[in-house]
């Protein structure tokens, strides 16, 4: 399990699903709070201006990607009422 957590901490997600699964894997794997917070922040930065998440940056937000992101963020301890993260260019 520790090897899986280490791998997740070292590799950057490409798609929204990658980012959501990274957060989930870190939570389920018992990663430290800082690693989970960092991954959750990266997922939050993928949120679109309309409030949802898209599978890929070139697509519109959809229910699947949004639900997946919200579930992962909830397990990471991010309240649903927390304001959206400001966009970052490197996310």
Short mmCIF file of C-alpha atoms in Angstrom, two decimals:
data_model
loop_
_atom_site.label_atom_id
_atom_site.label_comp_id
_atom_site.label_asym_id
_atom_site.label_seq_id
_atom_site.Cartn_x
_atom_site.Cartn_y
_atom_site.Cartn_z
CA UNK A 1 0.00 0.00 0.00
CA UNK A 2 2.82 2.41 0.81
CA UNK A 3 4.31 1.89 -2.66
CA UNK A 4 0.97 2.74 -4.26
CA UNK A 5 0.64 5.91 -2.16
CA UNK A 6 4.22 6.90 -3.06
CA UNK A 7 3.47 6.38 -6.76
CA UNK A 8 0.32 8.52 -6.54
CA UNK A 9 2.25 11.29 -4.79
CA UNK A 10 4.96 11.31 -7.46
CA UNK A 11 2.83 11.26 -10.63
CA UNK A 12 0.79 14.17 -11.94
CA UNK A 13 -2.75 13.40 -13.11
CA UNK A 14 -3.62 14.11 -16.75
CA UNK A 15 -7.41 13.91 -16.87
CA UNK A 16 -10.11 14.79 -14.38
CA UNK A 17 -10.60 11.09 -13.67
CA UNK A 18 -6.87 10.74 -12.97
CA UNK A 19 -7.07 13.62 -10.50
CA UNK A 20 -10.16 12.26 -8.75
CA UNK A 21 -8.69 8.77 -8.52
CA UNK A 22 -5.44 10.19 -7.20
CA UNK A 23 -7.33 11.85 -4.34
CA UNK A 24 -9.32 8.68 -3.66
CA UNK A 25 -6.23 6.47 -3.75
CA UNK A 26 -4.40 8.72 -1.33
CA UNK A 27 -7.34 8.76 1.07
CA UNK A 28 -7.92 5.00 0.85
CA UNK A 29 -4.18 4.34 1.08
CA UNK A 30 -3.79 6.32 4.28
CA UNK A 31 -1.52 9.03 2.86
CA UNK A 32 -0.59 11.93 5.09
CA UNK A 33 -2.91 14.92 5.23
CA UNK A 34 -0.53 17.18 3.29
CA UNK A 35 -0.44 14.82 0.29
CA UNK A 36 -4.24 14.52 0.30
CA UNK A 37 -4.66 18.29 0.60
CA UNK A 38 -2.26 18.89 -2.30
CA UNK A 39 -4.07 16.40 -4.54
CA UNK A 40 -7.48 17.77 -3.55
CA UNK A 41 -6.30 21.28 -4.36
CA UNK A 42 -5.21 20.13 -7.81
CA UNK A 43 -8.63 18.57 -8.38
CA UNK A 44 -10.39 21.71 -7.19
CA UNK A 45 -8.40 23.78 -9.68
CA UNK A 46 -9.91 21.71 -12.49
CA UNK A 47 -13.37 23.04 -11.66
CA UNK A 48 -14.81 25.07 -14.52
CA UNK A 49 -16.27 28.54 -14.31
CA UNK A 50 -19.81 27.14 -14.47
CA UNK A 51 -19.15 25.16 -11.29
CA UNK A 52 -18.71 21.67 -12.75
CA UNK A 53 -15.85 19.46 -13.85
CA UNK A 54 -15.15 18.15 -17.35
CA UNK A 55 -13.53 14.87 -18.34
CA UNK A 56 -10.90 16.78 -20.33
CA UNK A 57 -10.05 20.49 -20.52
CA UNK A 58 -11.38 20.58 -24.09
CA UNK A 59 -14.87 19.35 -23.08
CA UNK A 60 -17.79 20.91 -21.25
CA UNK A 61 -18.53 19.93 -17.66
CA UNK A 62 -20.65 16.82 -17.25
CA UNK A 63 -22.48 15.03 -14.45
CA UNK A 64 -20.10 12.06 -14.29
CA UNK A 65 -16.92 14.12 -13.94
CA UNK A 66 -18.57 16.53 -11.52
CA UNK A 67 -19.98 13.77 -9.32
CA UNK A 68 -16.66 11.95 -9.31
CA UNK A 69 -14.79 15.11 -8.32
CA UNK A 70 -17.28 16.00 -5.58
CA UNK A 71 -17.14 12.48 -4.15
CA UNK A 72 -13.34 12.50 -4.07
CA UNK A 73 -13.26 15.95 -2.50
CA UNK A 74 -15.81 14.93 0.12
CA UNK A 75 -13.69 11.93 1.13
CA UNK A 76 -10.68 14.24 1.31
CA UNK A 77 -12.56 16.41 3.79
CA UNK A 78 -13.33 19.34 1.50
CA UNK A 79 -16.82 20.64 2.33
CA UNK A 80 -19.19 21.01 -0.62
CA UNK A 81 -19.89 24.56 0.51
CA UNK A 82 -16.25 25.60 0.17
CA UNK A 83 -15.72 28.24 -2.49
CA UNK A 84 -14.23 27.09 -5.75
CA UNK A 85 -10.48 27.38 -6.06
CA UNK A 86 -9.20 30.12 -8.34
CA UNK A 87 -7.96 28.80 -11.67
CA UNK A 88 -4.27 28.12 -12.08
CA UNK A 89 -2.45 27.85 -15.36
CA UNK A 90 -0.37 24.80 -14.39
CA UNK A 91 -3.20 22.52 -13.22
#
